[in-house]
Amino acid sequence: MNHQRKILVTGGAGFIGSHTITALVSAGFTPIIADDFRNADSSVPSRIEKIIGHLPEFIMIDVCDKEALKQVFEQHAFAGIIHFAAYKAVGESVEFPLKYYRNNLLGLINTLELAVQFKVPNFVFSSSCTVYGEPGELKEVTEDLPKGLAASPYGNTKIIGEEILKDVHHSNSGLNIISLRYFNPIGAHPSGLIGEFPIGKPNNLLPMVTGTAIGKYDQLTVFGNDYPTSDGTCVRDYIHVMDLATAHVKALEFLESGKSSFETINVGTGAGTTILKVIQVFEAISEVKLNWKFGPKRPGDVVEIFAKADKANHLLNWYPKYTLEDSVQHAWNWEKKLQND
Ligand code: UD1
């Protein structure tokens, strides 16, 4: 039966995509990966091969090239699609908004058009808690919270992407859809064989923490120290990337069960953690004294946000397996391994 559950994974060579490939294979799916590697490392396929024991099918295409993507649909009968392929750097999106709108929206539209044309039943979309904007008083956000104003063009592509999905679903397209709103994915595969490959200086906290500790960067700047939180630093919901990967598998299985044809689901642990707490956990685990200082607030940062994850728990029967300590340990293992590669 397994060979009949081919899943198209666009952007499957990226950070979340590559981890999801391993989870899909463990669950008996056959991922077919469409990625042009513009934001992924060329070593990812062989690294995945080491984890799963065989090389999955990688197709080097840009999903914005509809003709090339169509050929992939002609060659395979997909049981589902996970659509990761998109740009994700907030700051860059402010500088180059059209680059973001073109890539993220055109890639989505092409994939959806072909999904409908080729009658693929199930579709999972890579969304983000960025769609909530600044949640205000309510820190623990539920899926029914009205979407906020995105702080960036990147965020807008996720908001518009979700609207497109809703309209496609309403049009009786026959496509069952789940949009997963990720909180802050961190960590790496427990094997240490895959992890995040930031291109240039990372924007995200964890790669900056581990990269500073290993000596790639001189110092970590903690953006802001007088936020109205327990220690003055921002609060986020950090989730292990393998737990996030598993959520995609559960989402596909849920759609296959036929229990619902459209859902939007938060994927977070439900716990908020300050930046200083992340640093404290890192220092305890790594036994490295991190070189960090406070700096000015980063424009557009949300003060505090974490997931109400009940929907993922109850609907998908998804629960995170890893703790913050596990996540930080795996991120650190990965950083050290990369240095020696
Ligand atoms: C960011 C994006 C979000 C995106 C997510 C993807 C912004 C405003 N938001 O979320 O849209 O979906 O990444 O992973 O960029 N921090 C420091 N020093 C650093 C780096 C980060 O203090 O060098 C702080 C930030 O100010 C923030 C926290 O660490 O309070 C987490 O930052 P980050 O990892 O960039 O994630 P988000 O800002 O939550």
Short mmCIF file of C-alpha atoms and ligand atoms in Angstrom, two decimals:
data_model
loop_
_atom_site.label_atom_id
_atom_site.label_comp_id
_atom_site.label_asym_id
_atom_site.label_seq_id
_atom_site.Cartn_x
_atom_site.Cartn_y
_atom_site.Cartn_z
CA MET A 1 0.00 0.00 0.00
CA ASN A 2 2.83 2.36 0.87
CA HIS A 3 3.76 3.05 -2.70
CA GLN A 4 0.27 4.46 -3.21
CA ARG A 5 0.75 7.19 -0.62
CA LYS A 6 3.10 9.45 -2.51
CA ILE A 7 3.30 12.91 -1.00
CA LEU A 8 4.59 15.88 -2.95
CA VAL A 9 6.73 17.96 -0.59
CA THR A 10 7.56 21.35 -2.06
CA GLY A 11 10.52 22.97 -0.35
CA GLY A 12 11.34 19.60 1.18
CA ALA A 13 15.08 20.26 1.35
CA GLY A 14 14.67 23.17 3.77
CA PHE A 15 14.83 23.18 7.56
CA ILE A 16 11.29 22.07 8.39
CA GLY A 17 10.86 20.21 5.09
CA SER A 18 13.89 17.96 5.52
CA HIS A 19 12.83 16.90 9.02
CA THR A 20 9.30 16.27 7.78
CA ILE A 21 10.66 13.94 5.08
CA THR A 22 12.09 11.68 7.79
CA ALA A 23 8.78 11.72 9.69
CA LEU A 24 6.81 10.93 6.52
CA VAL A 25 9.00 7.93 5.74
CA SER A 26 8.70 6.64 9.32
CA ALA A 27 4.92 6.83 8.96
CA GLY A 28 4.94 4.84 5.70
CA PHE A 29 4.50 7.68 3.21
CA THR A 30 6.66 8.11 0.10
CA PRO A 31 7.79 11.72 -0.18
CA ILE A 32 8.62 13.16 -3.59
CA ILE A 33 10.52 16.38 -3.06
CA ALA A 34 10.32 19.43 -5.33
CA ASP A 35 12.99 21.95 -4.41
CA ASP A 36 15.44 24.07 -6.38
CA PHE A 37 17.85 24.32 -3.42
CA ARG A 38 18.05 28.09 -3.57
CA ASN A 39 17.62 28.14 0.19
CA ALA A 40 18.77 24.65 1.09
CA ASP A 41 22.10 22.92 1.37
CA SER A 42 23.19 20.50 -1.37
CA SER A 43 24.18 17.93 1.26
CA VAL A 44 20.58 17.54 2.49
CA PRO A 45 19.60 14.57 0.25
CA SER A 46 22.60 12.45 1.28
CA ARG A 47 22.05 13.39 4.92
CA ILE A 48 18.43 12.29 4.70
CA GLU A 49 19.57 9.09 3.02
CA LYS A 50 21.75 8.32 6.05
CA ILE A 51 18.75 8.70 8.36
CA ILE A 52 16.09 6.82 6.39
CA GLY A 53 18.30 4.28 4.63
CA HIS A 54 17.51 5.27 1.06
CA LEU A 55 17.60 8.36 -1.12
CA PRO A 56 14.11 9.80 -1.61
CA GLU A 57 13.23 11.29 -4.99
CA PHE A 58 14.41 14.89 -5.24
CA ILE A 59 13.25 16.91 -8.25
CA MET A 60 15.21 20.12 -8.82
CA ILE A 61 12.51 22.59 -9.83
CA ASP A 62 11.16 25.98 -8.91
CA VAL A 63 7.47 25.63 -8.05
CA CYS A 64 6.92 29.03 -9.67
CA ASP A 65 7.68 27.27 -12.98
CA LYS A 66 4.25 25.80 -13.58
CA GLU A 67 5.18 23.77 -16.66
CA ALA A 68 8.01 22.05 -14.78
CA LEU A 69 5.74 21.43 -11.80
CA LYS A 70 3.02 20.05 -14.06
CA GLN A 71 5.41 17.40 -15.31
CA VAL A 72 5.90 16.23 -11.73
CA PHE A 73 2.13 15.82 -11.37
CA GLU A 74 2.03 13.92 -14.66
CA GLN A 75 4.66 11.50 -13.44
CA HIS A 76 3.20 10.78 -10.00
CA ALA A 77 -0.25 10.18 -8.56
CA PHE A 78 -0.08 12.06 -5.27
CA ALA A 79 -2.12 11.13 -2.21
CA GLY A 80 -1.30 14.51 -0.72
CA ILE A 81 0.82 17.63 -0.83
CA ILE A 82 2.78 19.49 1.83
CA HIS A 83 3.61 22.95 0.58
CA PHE A 84 6.67 24.43 2.29
CA ALA A 85 8.34 26.20 -0.63
CA ALA A 86 8.48 29.90 0.28
CA TYR A 87 10.82 32.66 1.34
CA LYS A 88 10.85 33.31 5.08
CA ALA A 89 13.17 36.18 6.01
CA VAL A 90 11.09 38.93 7.56
CA GLY A 91 13.63 41.75 7.11
CA GLU A 92 14.36 40.84 3.49
CA SER A 93 10.63 40.84 2.76
CA VAL A 94 10.39 44.44 3.93
CA GLU A 95 13.20 45.38 1.57
CA PHE A 96 11.99 43.32 -1.39
CA PRO A 97 8.22 42.92 -1.00
CA LEU A 98 7.53 41.99 -4.62
CA LYS A 99 10.09 39.20 -4.49
CA TYR A 100 8.12 37.75 -1.57
CA TYR A 101 4.66 38.24 -3.06
CA ARG A 102 5.73 36.75 -6.40
CA ASN A 103 7.51 33.74 -5.00
CA ASN A 104 5.28 32.82 -2.07
CA LEU A 105 1.93 33.47 -3.76
CA LEU A 106 2.75 32.23 -7.25
CA GLY A 107 4.28 29.03 -5.86
CA LEU A 108 1.13 28.44 -3.81
CA ILE A 109 -1.25 29.20 -6.67
CA ASN A 110 0.62 26.93 -9.11
CA THR A 111 0.65 24.08 -6.63
CA LEU A 112 -3.05 24.53 -5.84
CA GLU A 113 -4.07 24.75 -9.50
CA LEU A 114 -2.25 21.52 -10.27
CA ALA A 115 -3.58 19.84 -7.11
CA VAL A 116 -7.13 20.59 -8.27
CA GLN A 117 -6.45 19.68 -11.90
CA PHE A 118 -4.88 16.35 -10.96
CA LYS A 119 -7.46 15.68 -8.23
CA VAL A 120 -5.02 15.38 -5.37
CA PRO A 121 -7.23 14.97 -2.27
CA ASN A 122 -5.19 16.48 0.56
CA PHE A 123 -3.11 19.63 1.06
CA VAL A 124 -1.12 20.86 4.07
CA PHE A 125 0.07 24.46 4.11
CA SER A 126 3.02 25.90 5.95
CA SER A 127 1.62 28.92 7.80
CA SER A 128 2.90 30.85 10.78
CA CYS A 129 1.78 32.45 14.03
CA THR A 130 2.88 35.65 12.34
CA VAL A 131 -0.72 35.80 11.01
CA TYR A 132 -1.87 36.85 14.50
CA GLY A 133 0.21 40.01 14.35
CA GLU A 134 0.53 41.61 17.78
CA PRO A 135 -2.04 39.65 19.80
CA GLY A 136 -2.39 42.38 22.45
CA GLU A 137 -3.66 41.31 25.85
CA LEU A 138 -4.24 37.74 24.79
CA LYS A 139 -0.87 36.01 24.78
CA GLU A 140 -2.09 32.45 24.38
CA VAL A 141 -3.64 32.51 20.94
CA THR A 142 -6.37 30.26 19.61
CA GLU A 143 -7.01 29.62 15.93
CA ASP A 144 -10.29 31.57 15.92
CA LEU A 145 -8.56 34.78 16.97
CA PRO A 146 -9.01 37.24 14.12
CA LYS A 147 -5.88 37.57 12.07
CA GLY A 148 -3.88 40.67 12.93
CA LEU A 149 -2.06 43.08 10.73
CA ALA A 150 1.08 41.40 9.55
CA ALA A 151 4.27 43.23 10.49
CA SER A 152 5.88 42.38 7.14
CA PRO A 153 5.26 41.38 3.52
CA TYR A 154 6.40 37.87 4.53
CA GLY A 155 3.60 37.78 7.12
CA ASN A 156 1.16 39.08 4.53
CA THR A 157 2.00 36.19 2.20
CA LYS A 158 0.92 33.80 4.96
CA ILE A 159 -2.30 35.74 5.63
CA ILE A 160 -3.14 35.96 1.92
CA GLY A 161 -2.11 32.32 1.45
CA GLU A 162 -4.63 31.26 4.10
CA GLU A 163 -7.35 33.37 2.44
CA ILE A 164 -6.59 31.72 -0.90
CA LEU A 165 -6.90 28.29 0.70
CA LYS A 166 -10.26 29.19 2.25
CA ASP A 167 -11.62 30.38 -1.10
CA VAL A 168 -10.31 27.32 -2.92
CA HIS A 169 -11.99 25.10 -0.35
CA HIS A 170 -15.30 27.01 -0.66
CA SER A 171 -15.22 26.62 -4.43
CA ASN A 172 -15.88 22.87 -4.11
CA SER A 173 -12.44 22.18 -5.52
CA GLY A 174 -12.47 18.74 -3.92
CA LEU A 175 -9.29 19.63 -2.05
CA ASN A 176 -9.13 18.95 1.70
CA ILE A 177 -6.88 21.48 3.41
CA ILE A 178 -5.07 22.01 6.70
CA SER A 179 -3.12 25.16 7.38
CA LEU A 180 -0.56 24.65 10.16
CA ARG A 181 0.41 27.80 12.02
CA TYR A 182 3.92 27.20 13.30
CA PHE A 183 5.22 28.92 16.38
CA ASN A 184 9.04 29.02 16.74
CA PRO A 185 10.67 25.89 15.35
CA ILE A 186 14.10 25.11 16.82
CA GLY A 187 16.38 22.13 17.35
CA ALA A 188 17.55 19.52 14.89
CA HIS A 189 17.14 15.84 14.15
CA PRO A 190 18.20 13.83 17.24
CA SER A 191 20.71 11.94 15.04
CA GLY A 192 22.60 15.20 14.44
CA LEU A 193 22.52 14.45 10.70
CA ILE A 194 20.18 17.24 9.65
CA GLY A 195 19.39 20.64 11.09
CA GLU A 196 19.16 24.25 10.08
CA PHE A 197 21.55 25.72 7.50
CA PRO A 198 21.13 29.49 7.88
CA ILE A 199 22.38 31.37 4.85
CA GLY A 200 24.35 34.36 6.05
CA LYS A 201 23.89 35.71 9.55
CA PRO A 202 20.72 34.19 11.02
CA ASN A 203 17.76 36.30 12.09
CA ASN A 204 16.36 33.67 14.42
CA LEU A 205 17.39 33.31 18.04
CA LEU A 206 18.61 29.72 18.33
CA PRO A 207 21.03 29.68 15.40
CA MET A 208 22.42 32.95 16.77
CA VAL A 209 22.84 31.41 20.24
CA THR A 210 24.60 28.26 19.02
CA GLY A 211 26.52 30.16 16.31
CA THR A 212 27.83 32.65 18.88
CA ALA A 213 28.78 29.87 21.28
CA ILE A 214 30.78 28.07 18.58
CA GLY A 215 32.53 31.30 17.55
CA LYS A 216 30.88 32.02 14.19
CA TYR A 217 29.57 35.31 15.58
CA ASP A 218 31.19 37.54 18.18
CA GLN A 219 28.22 38.27 20.35
CA LEU A 220 24.50 37.69 20.65
CA THR A 221 22.38 40.79 21.02
CA VAL A 222 19.18 40.33 23.00
CA PHE A 223 16.69 42.73 21.49
CA GLY A 224 15.04 44.71 24.31
CA ASN A 225 15.11 44.37 28.09
CA ASP A 226 12.08 46.30 29.31
CA TYR A 227 9.18 44.43 27.79
CA PRO A 228 6.30 43.75 30.19
CA THR A 229 7.28 40.11 30.75
CA SER A 230 8.75 38.24 33.74
CA ASP A 231 12.34 39.24 32.92
CA GLY A 232 11.84 42.05 30.40
CA THR A 233 12.59 39.95 27.29
CA CYS A 234 10.17 38.67 24.65
CA VAL A 235 8.26 35.44 25.13
CA ARG A 236 7.93 32.83 22.39
CA ASP A 237 6.70 29.26 22.03
CA TYR A 238 9.76 27.26 20.93
CA ILE A 239 8.89 23.93 19.38
CA HIS A 240 11.23 21.10 18.41
CA VAL A 241 11.42 20.78 14.63
CA MET A 242 10.76 17.01 14.81
CA ASP A 243 7.57 17.63 16.77
CA LEU A 244 6.57 20.11 14.09
CA ALA A 245 7.46 17.52 11.44
CA THR A 246 5.21 14.98 13.13
CA ALA A 247 2.35 17.47 13.09
CA HIS A 248 2.48 17.41 9.27
CA VAL A 249 2.17 13.63 9.23
CA LYS A 250 -0.75 13.79 11.67
CA ALA A 251 -2.39 16.49 9.55
CA LEU A 252 -2.18 14.31 6.43
CA GLU A 253 -3.53 11.29 8.32
CA PHE A 254 -6.37 13.39 9.70
CA LEU A 255 -7.34 14.57 6.22
CA GLU A 256 -7.16 10.97 4.99
CA SER A 257 -9.59 9.96 7.75
CA GLY A 258 -12.21 12.19 6.11
CA LYS A 259 -13.27 13.70 9.46
CA SER A 260 -12.90 17.25 8.20
CA SER A 261 -12.06 18.95 4.95
CA PHE A 262 -10.71 22.30 6.21
CA GLU A 263 -8.87 23.23 9.37
CA THR A 264 -6.43 25.83 10.64
CA ILE A 265 -4.29 24.50 13.47
CA ASN A 266 -1.68 26.01 15.78
CA VAL A 267 1.49 23.97 16.21
CA GLY A 268 3.22 25.03 19.39
CA THR A 269 3.94 23.54 22.80
CA GLY A 270 1.56 25.87 24.62
CA ALA A 271 4.38 27.18 26.82
CA GLY A 272 5.96 30.61 26.60
CA THR A 273 9.70 31.06 27.21
CA THR A 274 11.68 34.29 27.56
CA ILE A 275 14.95 34.88 25.71
CA LEU A 276 16.91 34.94 28.97
CA LYS A 277 15.47 31.55 29.87
CA VAL A 278 16.63 30.16 26.50
CA ILE A 279 20.13 31.49 27.20
CA GLN A 280 20.09 30.01 30.70
CA VAL A 281 19.02 26.59 29.37
CA PHE A 282 21.65 26.76 26.65
CA GLU A 283 24.45 27.61 29.08
CA ALA A 284 23.43 24.81 31.44
CA ILE A 285 23.33 22.23 28.64
CA SER A 286 26.42 23.29 26.72
CA GLU A 287 28.52 24.39 29.69
CA VAL A 288 29.52 27.32 27.50
CA LYS A 289 29.33 30.88 28.84
CA LEU A 290 27.52 32.74 26.09
CA ASN A 291 28.80 36.17 25.08
CA TRP A 292 25.64 38.28 24.94
CA LYS A 293 24.47 41.82 25.61
CA PHE A 294 21.22 43.73 25.61
CA GLY A 295 20.52 45.89 22.58
CA PRO A 296 17.62 47.98 21.31
CA LYS A 297 14.26 46.43 20.54
CA ARG A 298 13.89 44.92 17.07
CA PRO A 299 11.20 46.76 15.09
CA GLY A 300 8.09 44.67 14.54
CA ASP A 301 8.76 42.21 17.36
CA VAL A 302 5.70 40.89 19.18
CA VAL A 303 6.08 41.10 22.98
CA GLU A 304 4.65 37.76 23.97
CA ILE A 305 2.90 35.00 22.06
CA PHE A 306 2.40 31.31 22.61
CA ALA A 307 0.02 28.72 21.27
CA LYS A 308 -3.18 27.39 22.62
CA ALA A 309 -2.48 23.94 21.21
CA ASP A 310 -5.71 22.18 22.23
CA LYS A 311 -6.88 21.82 18.65
CA ALA A 312 -3.70 20.03 17.56
CA ASN A 313 -3.91 17.89 20.70
CA HIS A 314 -7.53 16.85 20.31
CA LEU A 315 -8.14 16.90 16.57
CA LEU A 316 -4.79 15.54 15.40
CA ASN A 317 -3.90 13.62 18.58
CA TRP A 318 -0.60 15.49 18.36
CA TYR A 319 1.46 16.19 21.45
CA PRO A 320 5.01 17.47 21.53
CA LYS A 321 7.48 14.82 22.58
CA TYR A 322 10.55 16.97 23.17
CA THR A 323 11.26 19.50 25.93
CA LEU A 324 12.95 22.87 25.52
CA GLU A 325 16.09 21.25 26.93
CA ASP A 326 15.96 18.53 24.24
CA SER A 327 15.52 21.16 21.54
CA VAL A 328 18.45 23.23 22.75
CA GLN A 329 20.61 20.12 23.16
CA HIS A 330 19.84 18.95 19.62
CA ALA A 331 20.48 22.42 18.18
CA TRP A 332 23.83 22.49 19.97
CA ASN A 333 24.75 18.94 18.83
CA TRP A 334 23.98 20.03 15.27
CA GLU A 335 26.08 23.18 15.49
CA LYS A 336 29.05 21.21 16.81
CA LYS A 337 28.62 18.51 14.17
CA LEU A 338 28.46 21.07 11.36
CA GLN A 339 31.72 22.58 12.52
CA ASN A 340 33.45 19.22 12.22
CA ASP A 341 31.89 18.25 8.88
C1 UD1 B 1 10.42 35.32 13.35
C2 UD1 B 1 9.54 36.12 12.46
C3 UD1 B 1 8.28 35.31 12.15
C4 UD1 B 1 8.67 34.01 11.51
C5 UD1 B 1 9.63 33.26 12.41
C6 UD1 B 1 10.15 32.04 11.68
C7 UD1 B 1 10.05 38.45 13.01
C8 UD1 B 1 9.53 39.72 13.59
N1 UD1 B 1 9.22 37.39 13.07
O1 UD1 B 1 9.72 35.09 14.55
O2 UD1 B 1 7.45 36.05 11.29
O3 UD1 B 1 7.53 33.23 11.28
O4 UD1 B 1 10.75 34.07 12.75
O5 UD1 B 1 11.00 31.31 12.51
O6 UD1 B 1 11.16 38.40 12.53
N2 UD1 B 1 16.16 37.62 19.22
C9 UD1 B 1 17.20 38.28 19.84
N3 UD1 B 1 18.43 38.30 19.23
C10 UD1 B 1 18.66 37.70 18.02
C11 UD1 B 1 17.59 37.02 17.38
C12 UD1 B 1 16.35 37.02 18.00
O7 UD1 B 1 17.04 38.84 20.92
O8 UD1 B 1 19.78 37.78 17.51
C13 UD1 B 1 14.84 37.61 19.86
C14 UD1 B 1 13.77 38.30 19.05
O9 UD1 B 1 13.73 39.66 19.28
C15 UD1 B 1 12.52 37.56 19.53
C16 UD1 B 1 13.04 36.15 19.88
O10 UD1 B 1 14.44 36.28 20.02
O11 UD1 B 1 12.02 38.15 20.69
C17 UD1 B 1 12.76 35.15 18.80
O12 UD1 B 1 13.20 35.70 17.57
P1 UD1 B 1 13.15 34.89 16.19
O13 UD1 B 1 13.85 33.60 16.36
O14 UD1 B 1 13.62 35.80 15.12
O15 UD1 B 1 11.62 34.54 16.00
P2 UD1 B 1 10.32 35.49 15.92
O16 UD1 B 1 10.68 36.90 15.95
O17 UD1 B 1 9.38 35.02 16.96
#
